[in-house]
Amino acid sequence: MAEKQIKYDVDGYDAVTSALRELLNQYPGLERGEEITFSVLEESSGIGMFPVSGAVVENEKRSVTGKVTEVCLYPFYIIYRASGLNENRKARVKEWLDTLGKWLEQKKVLIGGEEYVLSELPPLTDGRKFLSIARQTPAYLDNTNEDKTEDWAIYISARYQYEYRK
């Protein structure tokens, strides 16, 4: 039996990445001036989005008329780097990440005493549209660095549909 070849939506990477970055920076749990950066963190602090790979095509359907519909999965991590964390601050960082994940899933979250719900996922371009965004893990301590900074992580996947004509 032949091994199934992994296929990627290479052309969609930039559009999906850009939409996710914009969406992440609309998170109501961010402090004024705080930003979720792309694939970079400061040495002792920061929050960053790190794609695992490109968007993998999970499913593809082709019609006799030439219409192709792909369902793609775009996996990424959010890493929250902080230093000087005591037990309570560690719990707050974990809760912050878990709440971010819940908000991305369009569930009701409570932040600073106010309820928020992400009403819709952002539009994409060129025949692509988000289907869902879901946490793949709860937040967890991923790494403790030599300088005692800690990297907390949450693994998230965005699922989207891509329709085009062949």
PDB file of N, CA, C and O in Angstrom, residues 89-99 138-140 152 154:
ATOM      1  N   ARG A  89       1.780  33.724  39.867  1.00  0.00           N
ATOM      2  CA  ARG A  89       2.007  34.287  38.518  1.00  0.00           C
ATOM      3  C   ARG A  89       2.012  33.189  37.472  1.00  0.00           C
ATOM      4  O   ARG A  89       1.536  33.380  36.353  1.00  0.00           O
ATOM      5  N   LYS A  90       2.550  32.015  37.805  1.00  0.00           N
ATOM      6  CA  LYS A  90       2.523  30.881  36.876  1.00  0.00           C
ATOM      7  C   LYS A  90       1.079  30.502  36.566  1.00  0.00           C
ATOM      8  O   LYS A  90       0.730  30.271  35.411  1.00  0.00           O
ATOM      9  N   ALA A  91       0.257  30.462  37.593  1.00  0.00           N
ATOM     10  CA  ALA A  91      -1.156  30.123  37.407  1.00  0.00           C
ATOM     11  C   ALA A  91      -1.853  31.169  36.539  1.00  0.00           C
ATOM     12  O   ALA A  91      -2.689  30.822  35.689  1.00  0.00           O
ATOM     13  N   ARG A  92      -1.502  32.457  36.709  1.00  0.00           N
ATOM     14  CA  ARG A  92      -2.109  33.514  35.897  1.00  0.00           C
ATOM     15  C   ARG A  92      -1.689  33.411  34.424  1.00  0.00           C
ATOM     16  O   ARG A  92      -2.501  33.633  33.530  1.00  0.00           O
ATOM     17  N   VAL A  93      -0.421  33.079  34.179  1.00  0.00           N
ATOM     18  CA  VAL A  93       0.050  32.919  32.796  1.00  0.00           C
ATOM     19  C   VAL A  93      -0.683  31.757  32.137  1.00  0.00           C
ATOM     20  O   VAL A  93      -1.167  31.866  31.012  1.00  0.00           O
ATOM     21  N   LYS A  94      -0.792  30.634  32.850  1.00  0.00           N
ATOM     22  CA  LYS A  94      -1.510  29.478  32.315  1.00  0.00           C
ATOM     23  C   LYS A  94      -2.971  29.841  32.027  1.00  0.00           C
ATOM     24  O   LYS A  94      -3.496  29.541  30.957  1.00  0.00           O
ATOM     25  N   GLU A  95      -3.608  30.525  32.965  1.00  0.00           N
ATOM     26  CA  GLU A  95      -5.001  30.927  32.789  1.00  0.00           C
ATOM     27  C   GLU A  95      -5.151  31.889  31.607  1.00  0.00           C
ATOM     28  O   GLU A  95      -6.099  31.791  30.829  1.00  0.00           O
ATOM     29  N   TRP A  96      -4.192  32.809  31.438  1.00  0.00           N
ATOM     30  CA  TRP A  96      -4.226  33.770  30.336  1.00  0.00           C
ATOM     31  C   TRP A  96      -4.212  33.020  29.001  1.00  0.00           C
ATOM     32  O   TRP A  96      -5.012  33.303  28.105  1.00  0.00           O
ATOM     33  N   LEU A  97      -3.299  32.061  28.868  1.00  0.00           N
ATOM     34  CA  LEU A  97      -3.215  31.293  27.626  1.00  0.00           C
ATOM     35  C   LEU A  97      -4.464  30.442  27.392  1.00  0.00           C
ATOM     36  O   LEU A  97      -4.974  30.362  26.271  1.00  0.00           O
ATOM     37  N   ASP A  98      -4.939  29.786  28.440  1.00  0.00           N
ATOM     38  CA  ASP A  98      -6.148  28.965  28.298  1.00  0.00           C
ATOM     39  C   ASP A  98      -7.355  29.828  27.902  1.00  0.00           C
ATOM     40  O   ASP A  98      -8.184  29.415  27.091  1.00  0.00           O
ATOM     41  N   THR A  99      -7.437  31.032  28.451  1.00  0.00           N
ATOM     42  CA  THR A  99      -8.533  31.938  28.116  1.00  0.00           C
ATOM     43  C   THR A  99      -8.403  32.412  26.669  1.00  0.00           C
ATOM     44  O   THR A  99      -9.406  32.502  25.956  1.00  0.00           O
ATOM     45  N   PRO A 138      -4.155  22.056  26.611  1.00  0.00           N
ATOM     46  CA  PRO A 138      -4.254  23.175  27.554  1.00  0.00           C
ATOM     47  C   PRO A 138      -2.872  23.828  27.626  1.00  0.00           C
ATOM     48  O   PRO A 138      -1.878  23.268  27.146  1.00  0.00           O
ATOM     49  N   ALA A 139      -2.794  25.006  28.211  1.00  0.00           N
ATOM     50  CA  ALA A 139      -1.504  25.666  28.393  1.00  0.00           C
ATOM     51  C   ALA A 139      -0.640  24.843  29.335  1.00  0.00           C
ATOM     52  O   ALA A 139      -1.137  24.202  30.256  1.00  0.00           O
ATOM     53  N   TYR A 140       0.677  24.865  29.086  1.00  0.00           N
ATOM     54  CA  TYR A 140       1.607  24.083  29.898  1.00  0.00           C
ATOM     55  C   TYR A 140       2.979  24.745  29.889  1.00  0.00           C
ATOM     56  O   TYR A 140       3.293  25.537  29.001  1.00  0.00           O
ATOM     57  N   TRP A 152       5.781  29.349  28.531  1.00  0.00           N
ATOM     58  CA  TRP A 152       4.503  28.652  28.646  1.00  0.00           C
ATOM     59  C   TRP A 152       3.902  28.576  27.257  1.00  0.00           C
ATOM     60  O   TRP A 152       4.013  29.529  26.473  1.00  0.00           O
ATOM     61  N   ILE A 154       0.719  26.986  24.425  1.00  0.00           N
ATOM     62  CA  ILE A 154      -0.561  26.372  24.113  1.00  0.00           C
ATOM     63  C   ILE A 154      -0.525  26.062  22.618  1.00  0.00           C
ATOM     64  O   ILE A 154      -0.051  26.874  21.816  1.00  0.00           O
TER      65      ILE A 154
END
